[in-house]
Coordinates of C-alpha atoms in Angstrom, one line a residue:
Chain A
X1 CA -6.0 2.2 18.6
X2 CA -4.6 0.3 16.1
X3 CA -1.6 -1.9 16.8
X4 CA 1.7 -0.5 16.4
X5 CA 4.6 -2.7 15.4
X6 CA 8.0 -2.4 15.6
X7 CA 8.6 -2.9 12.3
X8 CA 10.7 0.1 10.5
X9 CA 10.2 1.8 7.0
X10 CA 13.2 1.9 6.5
X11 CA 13.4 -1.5 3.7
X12 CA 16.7 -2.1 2.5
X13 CA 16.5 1.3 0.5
X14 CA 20.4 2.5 1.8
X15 CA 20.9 6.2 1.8
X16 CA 23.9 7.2 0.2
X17 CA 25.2 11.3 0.1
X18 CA 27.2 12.1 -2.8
X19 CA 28.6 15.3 -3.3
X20 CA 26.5 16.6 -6.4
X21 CA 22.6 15.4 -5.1
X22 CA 22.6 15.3 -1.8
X23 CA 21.0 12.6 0.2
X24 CA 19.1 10.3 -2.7
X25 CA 17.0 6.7 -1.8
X26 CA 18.9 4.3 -3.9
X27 CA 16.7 1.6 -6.0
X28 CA 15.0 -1.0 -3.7
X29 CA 13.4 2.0 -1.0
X30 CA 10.5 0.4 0.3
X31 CA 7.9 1.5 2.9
X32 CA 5.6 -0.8 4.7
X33 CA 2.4 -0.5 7.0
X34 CA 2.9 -0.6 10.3
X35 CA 0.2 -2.2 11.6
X36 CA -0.6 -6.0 11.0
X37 CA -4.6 -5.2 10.5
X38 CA -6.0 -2.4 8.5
X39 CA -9.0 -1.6 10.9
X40 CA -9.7 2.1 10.3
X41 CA -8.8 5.3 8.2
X42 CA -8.7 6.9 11.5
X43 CA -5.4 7.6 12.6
X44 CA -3.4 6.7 9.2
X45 CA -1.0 9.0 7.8
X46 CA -1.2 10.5 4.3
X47 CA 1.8 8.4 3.9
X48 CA 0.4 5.6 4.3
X49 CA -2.9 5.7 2.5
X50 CA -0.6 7.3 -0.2
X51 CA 1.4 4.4 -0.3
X52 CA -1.9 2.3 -0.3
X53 CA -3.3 3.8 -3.0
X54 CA 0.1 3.8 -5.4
X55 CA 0.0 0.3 -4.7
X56 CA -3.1 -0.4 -5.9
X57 CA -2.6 1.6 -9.4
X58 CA -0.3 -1.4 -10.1
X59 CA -2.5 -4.5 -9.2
X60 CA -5.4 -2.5 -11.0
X61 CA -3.3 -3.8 -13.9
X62 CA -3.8 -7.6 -12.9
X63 CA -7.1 -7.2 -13.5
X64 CA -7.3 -6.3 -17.1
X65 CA -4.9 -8.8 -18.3
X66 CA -6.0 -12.5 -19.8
X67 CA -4.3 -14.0 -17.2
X68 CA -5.9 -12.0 -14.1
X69 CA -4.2 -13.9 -11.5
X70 CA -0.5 -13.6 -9.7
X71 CA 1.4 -15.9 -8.0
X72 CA 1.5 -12.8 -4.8
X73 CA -0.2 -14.4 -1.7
X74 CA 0.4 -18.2 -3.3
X75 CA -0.2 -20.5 -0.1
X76 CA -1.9 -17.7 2.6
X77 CA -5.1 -18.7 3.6
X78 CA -7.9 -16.0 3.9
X79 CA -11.0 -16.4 4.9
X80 CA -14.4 -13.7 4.4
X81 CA -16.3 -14.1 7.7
X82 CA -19.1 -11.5 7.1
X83 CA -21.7 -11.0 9.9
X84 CA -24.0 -9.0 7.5
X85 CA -24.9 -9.3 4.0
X86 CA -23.0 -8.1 1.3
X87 CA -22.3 -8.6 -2.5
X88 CA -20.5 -5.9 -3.6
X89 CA -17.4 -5.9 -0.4
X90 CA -17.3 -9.7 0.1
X91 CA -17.2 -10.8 -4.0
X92 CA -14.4 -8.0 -4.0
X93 CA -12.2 -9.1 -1.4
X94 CA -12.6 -12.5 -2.8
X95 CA -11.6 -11.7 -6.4
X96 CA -8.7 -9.8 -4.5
X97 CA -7.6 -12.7 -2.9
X98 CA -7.8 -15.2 -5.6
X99 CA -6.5 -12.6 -8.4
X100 CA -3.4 -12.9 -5.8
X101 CA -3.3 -16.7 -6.0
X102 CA -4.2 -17.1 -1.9
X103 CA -7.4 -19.5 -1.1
X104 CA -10.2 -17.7 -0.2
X105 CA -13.0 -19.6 2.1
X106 CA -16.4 -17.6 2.5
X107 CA -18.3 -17.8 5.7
X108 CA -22.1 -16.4 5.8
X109 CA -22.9 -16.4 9.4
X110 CA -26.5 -17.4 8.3
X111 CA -25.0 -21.3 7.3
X112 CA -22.4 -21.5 9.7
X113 CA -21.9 -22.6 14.1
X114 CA -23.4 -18.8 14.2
X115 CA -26.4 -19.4 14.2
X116 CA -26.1 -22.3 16.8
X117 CA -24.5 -19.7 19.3
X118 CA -21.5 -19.6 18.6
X119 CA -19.8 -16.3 19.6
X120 CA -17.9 -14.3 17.7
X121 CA -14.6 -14.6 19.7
X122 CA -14.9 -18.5 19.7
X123 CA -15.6 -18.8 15.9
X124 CA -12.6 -16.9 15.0
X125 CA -10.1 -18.9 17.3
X126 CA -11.7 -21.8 15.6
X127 CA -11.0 -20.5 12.1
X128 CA -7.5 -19.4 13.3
X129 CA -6.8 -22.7 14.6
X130 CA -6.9 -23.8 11.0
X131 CA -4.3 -21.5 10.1
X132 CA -5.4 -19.0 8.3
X133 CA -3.5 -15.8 7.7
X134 CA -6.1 -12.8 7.0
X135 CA -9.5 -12.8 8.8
X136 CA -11.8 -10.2 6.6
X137 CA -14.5 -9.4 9.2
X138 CA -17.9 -7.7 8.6
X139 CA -19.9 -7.0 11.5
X140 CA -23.0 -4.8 13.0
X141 CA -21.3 -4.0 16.1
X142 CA -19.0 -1.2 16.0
X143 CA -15.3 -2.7 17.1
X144 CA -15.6 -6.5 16.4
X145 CA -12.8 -6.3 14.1
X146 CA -10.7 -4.5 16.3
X147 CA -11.9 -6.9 19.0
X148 CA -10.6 -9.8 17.2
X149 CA -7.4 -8.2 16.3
X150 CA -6.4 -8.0 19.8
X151 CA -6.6 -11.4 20.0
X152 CA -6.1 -13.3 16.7
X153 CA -2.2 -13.4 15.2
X154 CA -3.8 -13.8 11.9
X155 CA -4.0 -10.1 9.9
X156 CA -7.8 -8.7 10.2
X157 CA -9.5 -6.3 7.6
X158 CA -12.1 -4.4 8.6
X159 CA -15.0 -4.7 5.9
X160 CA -17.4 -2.8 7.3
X161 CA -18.2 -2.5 11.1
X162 CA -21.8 -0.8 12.4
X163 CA -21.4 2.9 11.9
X164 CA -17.9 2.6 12.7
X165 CA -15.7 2.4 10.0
X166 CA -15.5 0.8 6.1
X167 CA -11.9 1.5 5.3
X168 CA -11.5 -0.1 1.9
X169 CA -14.5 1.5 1.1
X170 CA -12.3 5.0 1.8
X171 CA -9.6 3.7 0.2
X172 CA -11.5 2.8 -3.2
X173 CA -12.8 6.1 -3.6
X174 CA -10.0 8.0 -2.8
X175 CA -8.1 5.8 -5.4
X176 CA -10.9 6.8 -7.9
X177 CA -10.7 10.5 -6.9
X178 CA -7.1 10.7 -7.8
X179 CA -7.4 8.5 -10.7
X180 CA -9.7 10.9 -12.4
X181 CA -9.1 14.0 -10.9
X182 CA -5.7 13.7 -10.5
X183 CA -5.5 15.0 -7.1
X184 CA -7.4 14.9 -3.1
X185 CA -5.4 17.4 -1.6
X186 CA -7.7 21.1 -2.3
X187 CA -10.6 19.1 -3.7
X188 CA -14.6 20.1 -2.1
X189 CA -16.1 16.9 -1.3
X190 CA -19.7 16.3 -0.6
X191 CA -21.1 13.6 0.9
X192 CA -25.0 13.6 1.3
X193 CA -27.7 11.3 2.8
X194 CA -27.9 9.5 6.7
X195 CA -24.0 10.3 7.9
X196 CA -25.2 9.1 11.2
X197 CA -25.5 5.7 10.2
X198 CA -23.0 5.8 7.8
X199 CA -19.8 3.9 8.5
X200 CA -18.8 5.0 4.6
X201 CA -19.2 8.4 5.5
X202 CA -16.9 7.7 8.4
X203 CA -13.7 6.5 7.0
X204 CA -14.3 8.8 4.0
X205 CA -14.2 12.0 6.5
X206 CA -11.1 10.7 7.9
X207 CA -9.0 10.1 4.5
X208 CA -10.4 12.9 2.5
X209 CA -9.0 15.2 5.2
X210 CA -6.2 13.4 6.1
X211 CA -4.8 13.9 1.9
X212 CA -6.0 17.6 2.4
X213 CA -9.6 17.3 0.8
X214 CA -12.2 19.8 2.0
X215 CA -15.5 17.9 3.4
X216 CA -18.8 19.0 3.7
X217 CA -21.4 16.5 4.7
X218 CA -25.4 17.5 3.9
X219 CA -28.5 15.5 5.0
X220 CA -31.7 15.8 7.2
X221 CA -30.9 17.0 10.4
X222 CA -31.8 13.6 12.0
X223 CA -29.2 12.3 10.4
X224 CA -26.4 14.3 10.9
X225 CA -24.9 13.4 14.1
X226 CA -24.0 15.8 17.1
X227 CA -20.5 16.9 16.9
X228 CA -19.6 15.7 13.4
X229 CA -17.6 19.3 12.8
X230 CA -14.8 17.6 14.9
X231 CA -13.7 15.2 12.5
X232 CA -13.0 18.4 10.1
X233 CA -16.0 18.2 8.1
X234 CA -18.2 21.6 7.5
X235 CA -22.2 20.7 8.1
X236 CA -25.2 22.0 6.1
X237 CA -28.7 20.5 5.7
X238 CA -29.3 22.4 2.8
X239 CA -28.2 19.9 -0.4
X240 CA -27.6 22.8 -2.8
X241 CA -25.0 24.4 -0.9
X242 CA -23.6 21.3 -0.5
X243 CA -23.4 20.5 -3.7
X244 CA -22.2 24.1 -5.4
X245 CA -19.1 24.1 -6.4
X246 CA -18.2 20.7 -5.6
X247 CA -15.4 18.2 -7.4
X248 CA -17.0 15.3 -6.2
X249 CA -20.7 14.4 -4.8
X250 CA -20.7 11.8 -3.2
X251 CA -23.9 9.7 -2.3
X252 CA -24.7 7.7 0.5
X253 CA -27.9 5.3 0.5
X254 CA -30.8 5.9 2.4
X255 CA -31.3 2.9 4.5
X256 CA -34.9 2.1 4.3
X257 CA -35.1 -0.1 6.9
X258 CA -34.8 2.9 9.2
X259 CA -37.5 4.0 7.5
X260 CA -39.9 2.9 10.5
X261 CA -37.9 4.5 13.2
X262 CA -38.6 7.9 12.3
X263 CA -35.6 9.5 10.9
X264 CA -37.5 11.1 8.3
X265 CA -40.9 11.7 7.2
X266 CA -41.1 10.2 3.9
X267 CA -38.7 8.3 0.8
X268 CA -40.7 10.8 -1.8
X269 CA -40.1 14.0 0.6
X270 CA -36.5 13.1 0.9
X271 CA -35.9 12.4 -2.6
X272 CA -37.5 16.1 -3.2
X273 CA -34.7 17.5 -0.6
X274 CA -31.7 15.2 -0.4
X275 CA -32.0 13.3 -4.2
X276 CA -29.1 14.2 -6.5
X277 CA -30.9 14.6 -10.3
X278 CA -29.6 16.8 -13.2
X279 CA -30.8 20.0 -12.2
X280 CA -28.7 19.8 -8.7
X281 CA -25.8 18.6 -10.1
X282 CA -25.3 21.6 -12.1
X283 CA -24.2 23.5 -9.2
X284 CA -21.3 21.7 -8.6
X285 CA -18.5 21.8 -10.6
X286 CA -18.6 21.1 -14.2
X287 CA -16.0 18.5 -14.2
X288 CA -17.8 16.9 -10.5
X289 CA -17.9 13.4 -10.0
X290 CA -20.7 11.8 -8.4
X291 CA -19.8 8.3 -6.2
X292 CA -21.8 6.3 -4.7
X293 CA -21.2 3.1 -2.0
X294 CA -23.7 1.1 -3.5
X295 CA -26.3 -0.7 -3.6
X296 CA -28.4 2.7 -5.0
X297 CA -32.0 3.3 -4.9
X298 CA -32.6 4.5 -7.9
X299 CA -35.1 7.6 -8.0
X300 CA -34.8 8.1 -4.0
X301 CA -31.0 9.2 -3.3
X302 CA -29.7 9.8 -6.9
X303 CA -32.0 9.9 -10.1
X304 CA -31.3 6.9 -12.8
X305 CA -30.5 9.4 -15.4
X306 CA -27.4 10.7 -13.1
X307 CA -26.2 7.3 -11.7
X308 CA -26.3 6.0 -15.6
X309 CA -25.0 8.7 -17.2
X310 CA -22.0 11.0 -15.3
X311 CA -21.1 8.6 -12.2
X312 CA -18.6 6.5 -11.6
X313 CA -20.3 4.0 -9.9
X314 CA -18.8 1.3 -11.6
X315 CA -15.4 2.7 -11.7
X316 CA -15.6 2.6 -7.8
X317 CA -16.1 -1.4 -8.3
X318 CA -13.6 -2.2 -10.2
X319 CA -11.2 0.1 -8.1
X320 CA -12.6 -2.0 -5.0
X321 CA -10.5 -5.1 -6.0
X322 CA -7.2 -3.6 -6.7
X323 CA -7.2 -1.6 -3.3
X324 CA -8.3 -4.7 -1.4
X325 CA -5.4 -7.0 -3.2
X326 CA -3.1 -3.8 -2.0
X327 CA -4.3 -4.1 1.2
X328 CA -3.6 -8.1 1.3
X329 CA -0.4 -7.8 -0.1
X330 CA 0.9 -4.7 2.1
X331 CA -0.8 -7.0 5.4
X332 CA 0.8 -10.0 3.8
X333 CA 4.5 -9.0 3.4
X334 CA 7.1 -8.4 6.0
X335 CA 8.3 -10.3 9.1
X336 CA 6.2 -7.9 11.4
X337 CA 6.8 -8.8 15.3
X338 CA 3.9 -10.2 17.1
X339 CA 2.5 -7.6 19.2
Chain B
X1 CA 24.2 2.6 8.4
X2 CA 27.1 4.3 6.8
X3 CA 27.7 3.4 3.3
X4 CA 30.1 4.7 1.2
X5 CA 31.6 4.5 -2.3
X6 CA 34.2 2.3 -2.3
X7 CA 34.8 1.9 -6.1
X8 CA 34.1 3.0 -9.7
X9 CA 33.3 0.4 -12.0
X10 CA 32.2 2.2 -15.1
X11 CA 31.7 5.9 -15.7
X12 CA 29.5 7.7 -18.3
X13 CA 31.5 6.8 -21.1
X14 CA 32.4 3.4 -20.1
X15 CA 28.9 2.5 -19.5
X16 CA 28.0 3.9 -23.2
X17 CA 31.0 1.3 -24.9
X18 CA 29.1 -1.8 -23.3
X19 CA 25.7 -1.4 -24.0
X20 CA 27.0 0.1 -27.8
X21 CA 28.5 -3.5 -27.8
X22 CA 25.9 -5.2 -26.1
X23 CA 23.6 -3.9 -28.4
X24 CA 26.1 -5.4 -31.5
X25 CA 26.0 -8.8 -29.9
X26 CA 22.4 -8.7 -29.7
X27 CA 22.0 -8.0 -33.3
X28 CA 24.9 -10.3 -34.3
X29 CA 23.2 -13.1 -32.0
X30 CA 19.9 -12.9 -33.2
X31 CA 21.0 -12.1 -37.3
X32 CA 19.1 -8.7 -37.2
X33 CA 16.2 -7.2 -35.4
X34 CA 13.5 -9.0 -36.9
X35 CA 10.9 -10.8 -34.5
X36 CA 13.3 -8.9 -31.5
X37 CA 11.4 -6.9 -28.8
X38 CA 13.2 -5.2 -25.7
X39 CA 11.8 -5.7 -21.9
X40 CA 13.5 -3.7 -19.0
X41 CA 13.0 -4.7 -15.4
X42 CA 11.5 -1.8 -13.3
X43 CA 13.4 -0.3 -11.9
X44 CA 17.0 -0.2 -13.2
X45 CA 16.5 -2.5 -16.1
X46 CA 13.9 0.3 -18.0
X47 CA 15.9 2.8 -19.4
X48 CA 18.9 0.5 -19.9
X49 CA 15.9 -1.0 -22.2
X50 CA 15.1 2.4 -23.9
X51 CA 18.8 3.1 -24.7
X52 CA 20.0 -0.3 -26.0
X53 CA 16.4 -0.2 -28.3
X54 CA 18.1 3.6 -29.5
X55 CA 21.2 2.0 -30.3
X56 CA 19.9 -0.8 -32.1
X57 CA 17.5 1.6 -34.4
X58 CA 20.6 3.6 -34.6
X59 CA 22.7 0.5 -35.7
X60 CA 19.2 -1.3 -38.3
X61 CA 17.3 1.6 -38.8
X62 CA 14.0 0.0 -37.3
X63 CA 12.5 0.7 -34.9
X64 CA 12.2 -2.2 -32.3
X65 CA 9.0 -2.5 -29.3
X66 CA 10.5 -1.8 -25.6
X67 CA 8.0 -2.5 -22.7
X68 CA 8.9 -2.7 -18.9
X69 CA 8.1 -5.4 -16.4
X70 CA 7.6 -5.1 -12.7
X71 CA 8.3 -8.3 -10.7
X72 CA 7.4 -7.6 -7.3
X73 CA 4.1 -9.7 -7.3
X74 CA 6.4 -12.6 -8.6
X75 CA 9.0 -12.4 -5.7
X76 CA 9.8 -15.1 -3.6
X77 CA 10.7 -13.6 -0.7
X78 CA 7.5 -11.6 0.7
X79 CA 7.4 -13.3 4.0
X80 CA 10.9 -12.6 4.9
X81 CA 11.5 -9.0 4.0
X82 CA 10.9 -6.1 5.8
X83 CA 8.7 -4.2 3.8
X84 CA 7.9 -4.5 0.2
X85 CA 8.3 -2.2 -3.0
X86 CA 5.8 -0.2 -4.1
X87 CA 5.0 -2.0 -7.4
X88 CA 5.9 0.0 -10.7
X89 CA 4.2 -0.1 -14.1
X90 CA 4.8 -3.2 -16.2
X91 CA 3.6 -2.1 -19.8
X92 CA 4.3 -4.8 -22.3
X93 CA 1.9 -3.2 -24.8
X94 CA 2.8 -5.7 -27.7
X95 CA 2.6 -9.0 -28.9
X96 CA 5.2 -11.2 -27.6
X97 CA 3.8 -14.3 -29.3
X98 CA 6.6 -16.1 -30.7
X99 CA 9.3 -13.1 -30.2
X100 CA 12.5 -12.9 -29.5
X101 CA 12.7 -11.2 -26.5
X102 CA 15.6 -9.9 -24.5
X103 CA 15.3 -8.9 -21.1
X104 CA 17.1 -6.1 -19.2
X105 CA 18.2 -5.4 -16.2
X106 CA 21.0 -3.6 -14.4
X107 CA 23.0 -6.1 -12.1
X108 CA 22.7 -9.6 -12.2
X109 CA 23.1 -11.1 -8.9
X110 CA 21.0 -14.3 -7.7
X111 CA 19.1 -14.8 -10.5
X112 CA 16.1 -14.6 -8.0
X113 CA 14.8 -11.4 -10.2
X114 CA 15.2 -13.1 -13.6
X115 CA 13.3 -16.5 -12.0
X116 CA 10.7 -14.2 -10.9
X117 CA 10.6 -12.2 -14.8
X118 CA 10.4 -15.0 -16.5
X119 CA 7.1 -16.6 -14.9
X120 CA 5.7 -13.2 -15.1
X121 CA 6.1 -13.4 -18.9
X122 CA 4.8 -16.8 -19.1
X123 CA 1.6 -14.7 -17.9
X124 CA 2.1 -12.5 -21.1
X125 CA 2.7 -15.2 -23.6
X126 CA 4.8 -17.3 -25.1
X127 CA 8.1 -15.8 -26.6
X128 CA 9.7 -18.3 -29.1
X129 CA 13.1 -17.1 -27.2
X130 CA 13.6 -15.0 -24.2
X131 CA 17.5 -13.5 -23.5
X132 CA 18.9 -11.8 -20.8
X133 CA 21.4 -8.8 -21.1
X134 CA 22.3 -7.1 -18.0
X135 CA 25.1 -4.3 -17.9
X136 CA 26.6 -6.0 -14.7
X137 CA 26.8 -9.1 -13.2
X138 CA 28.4 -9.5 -10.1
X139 CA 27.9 -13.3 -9.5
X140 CA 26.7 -14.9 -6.5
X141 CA 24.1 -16.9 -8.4
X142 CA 21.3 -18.8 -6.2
X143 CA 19.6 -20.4 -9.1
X144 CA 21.1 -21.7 -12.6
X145 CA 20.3 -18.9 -14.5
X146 CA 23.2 -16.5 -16.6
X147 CA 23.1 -13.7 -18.4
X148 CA 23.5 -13.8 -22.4
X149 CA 24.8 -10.7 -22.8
X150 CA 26.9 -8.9 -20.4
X151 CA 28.3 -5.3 -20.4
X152 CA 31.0 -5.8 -17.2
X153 CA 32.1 -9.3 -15.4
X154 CA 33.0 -7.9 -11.8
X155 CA 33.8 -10.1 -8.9
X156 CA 32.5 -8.5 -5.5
X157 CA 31.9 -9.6 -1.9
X158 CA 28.2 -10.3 -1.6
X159 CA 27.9 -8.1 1.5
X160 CA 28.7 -5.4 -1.1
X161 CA 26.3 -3.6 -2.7
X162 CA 26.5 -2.6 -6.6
X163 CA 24.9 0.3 -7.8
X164 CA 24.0 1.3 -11.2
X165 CA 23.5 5.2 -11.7
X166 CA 22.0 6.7 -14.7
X167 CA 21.4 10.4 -16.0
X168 CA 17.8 9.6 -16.4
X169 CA 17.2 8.8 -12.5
X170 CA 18.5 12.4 -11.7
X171 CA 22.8 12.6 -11.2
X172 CA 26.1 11.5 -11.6
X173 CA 25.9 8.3 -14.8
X174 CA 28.4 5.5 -12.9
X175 CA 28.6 2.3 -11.6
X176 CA 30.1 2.1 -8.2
X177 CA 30.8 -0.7 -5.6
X178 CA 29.1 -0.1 -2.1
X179 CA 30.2 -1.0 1.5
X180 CA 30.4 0.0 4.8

């Protein structure tokens, strides 16, 4: 459950009925999150992931201008405290956060009090205690974030937790979605490789079908968890149906390191069953758009010649940073109510 | 909250006279249209931008670069408001290097939005003059800033609320006085 606040959409947007229009939102309408953490996809309105995603169509600006910084989050402190490696999320959020003038401090767990013992709980009261005002939180244990939400004032932003959840990582596709095709609601999404393990897969699930996407999610039977249907998603284990007819494909990567535990039999047999190359790409729909979470292996998930030449790999990057300054600045505003 | 119309400032062809003349002063100010370029503050500021730009092409015969600036990443007051705006477009798709540019906006009130427009252009460049026209100002200033061009002086409570109206947001073209 995420925290509900008492804080109201209603902005200082006043509604005024005149006789000829009917009720209209004067200038000035605003609409804020409700929460004080962004946690998970699960449970969020179209609304608000709408409002998420208009919002980041305008900071996508900052970042092609000379000057790619504004004076937003000037003074908040936030800090990157990220359990498990990344590149990709954590250089992101810290662009985000500098691009909006706040002072970003990264913590890798592998340098830090962590690896003396400290626990998670204690480190973040520590980091808290130095005021800081967003907490970005990667973790392998499904619920940390949420764990230290409960008990932190400070906003935190989920960045990835086990197989739970990676909701800017939602959010960034979906934002690239609409930006090229225009639309999520009606669109056939597939996403294809190890769902089980896939917090990506996840938060995607939730948002695509929250905006009205249709998603079917395709991989070895292994790795398709038990009762997946629920979350709305349709289930095949055979990647060209999955693939025909689809607006977007969507990747996941297969996590070698599992490689040992049996999942599947082979990286060679699954590239032969559940790699996207040319030939399996043109069953989908000739204007598809093939995503992937990164990092790729090349030549085991998705062939080189598709991930350099039709995806939008690198569109999904540059997206990341205007969503997560979206995300900072919708967190950041407002004189939300301690819970 | 019940709010209701307690005035009319301007009407359709009342707000049509002012920017005609604001759009004279402009050109009489600045000894032409040479170097000039237009920038309207999203939200009401924008078309009030477009039209003066049409008036002044009407009035020269040249054309004259309009662009639109969104300040909401420049405010001040993030912490303390409720929620925040969704952000609009700011498209300043021109040089503005050593122009003379005139801002736009509806109603002038604190000065809070100008402060916040102008260090958003200073991210833009470096005009070698930056105006302000707004077709209201109401007073109530917070910060030493004033308009240079002005298309109605009108005194209000600040618990009132001024709205501008225009045919291109959909309705009734007016300017009308708010309250409770």
């Amino acid at each position: 459950m995420r925290k509900q606040q008492t804080v109201g959409g209603e902005g200082n947007g006043w509604c005024l009925i005149t006789p000829n229009s009917g009720a209209i939102l004067l200038k000035g309408a605003a609409m804020a999150l409700k929460t004080k953490d962004l946690l998970a996809i699960k449970g969020m309105t179209a609304d608000e992931i709408k409002l998420i995603l208009d919002t980041a169509a305008t900071f996508k600006d900052v970042s092609e201008r000379d000057i790619k910084k504004v004076p937003t989050l000037r003074g908040k402190t936030i800090i990157n405290l990220f359990y498990e490696a990344s590149t990709r999320t954590r250089t992101s959020f810290e662009l985000a956060g500098k691009r909006l003038s706040a002072d970003v401090i990264n913590i890798s767990t592998s340098t830090s009090s962590v690896v003396k013992g400290e626990t998670l709980i204690d480190t973040a009261r520590n980091l808290e205690a130095m005021k800081c005002n967003i907490i970005i939180v990667r973790h392998s244990c499904s619920g940390a974030p949420e764990y230290l939400s409960k008990i932190l004032k400070s906003s935190v932003i989920n960045a990835g937790d086990g197989f739970h959840e990676h909701p800017t990582q939602a959010l960034l596709d979906m934002f690239t979605i609409r930006e090229k095709l225009g639309r999520l609601a009606g669109l056939t999404v597939a996403i294809v490789g190890d769902i089980a393990h896939s917090r990506v897969a996840r938060s995607n699930i939730h948002g695509l079908t929250a905006m009205g996407a249709k998603v079917r999610v395709c991989g070895p039977p292994t790795m398709i968890p038990p009762g997946i249907e629920c979350l709305g998603a349709e289930v095949t284990y055979d990647m060209d149906r999955a693939v025909e007819g689809a607006d977007v494909v969507m990747m996941l990567r297969l996590q070698l390191e599992r490689q040992a535990s049996g999942l599947f039999p082979g990286v060679r047999e699954y590239a032969r069953f559940y790699g996207l190359n040319t030939a399996r790409l043109a069953k989908a729909a000739g204007h598809a758009l093939v995503m992937h979470p990164g990092p790729m292996n090349r030549g085991v998930e998705i062939s080189s010649e598709v991930a350099d030449s039709t995806a939008v790999i690198l569109d999904q990057v540059t997206n990341g940073v205007a969503i997560r300054m979206a995300v900072m600045f919708l967190l950041s505003g407002g004189t939300k109510a301690e819970a | 909250m019940s709010i209701r119309e307690k005035a009319l400032i301007l009407d359709k062809t009342g707000i049509e006279r002012a920017l005609t003349r604001v759009a004279h002063e402009i050109l009489e100010k600045n000894k032409g249209a040479g170097d000039l370029v237009l920038v309207g503050i999203q939200r009401g500021g924008v078309h009030l931008s477009k039209r003066l730009a049409e008036k002044i092409r009407q009035i020269e015969k040249v054309d004259i670069p309009v662009g639109s600036l969104d300040i909401t990443m420049y405010r001040d007051d993030l912490a303390t408001r409720k929620s925040q705006p969704v952000p609009q477009t700011t498209d300043i798709s021109f040089d503005i290097q050593d122009k003379i540019m005139v801002l736009v906006d509806d109603v002038l009130f604190t000065g809070r939005t100008i402060r916040a427009a102008l260090n958003s252009i200073m991210d833009y460049g470096r005009p070698k003059r930056i105006q302000l026209a707004v077709l209201v100002d109401r007073g109530h200033r917070e910060l030493p800033i004033r308009a240079d061009y002005v298309g109605k002086n009108l005194p209000t409570a600040s618990r009132e609320k001024v709205e501008v109206m225009l045919v291109e947001d959909g309705g009734e073209e007016k300017v009308v006085i708010l309250g409770e």
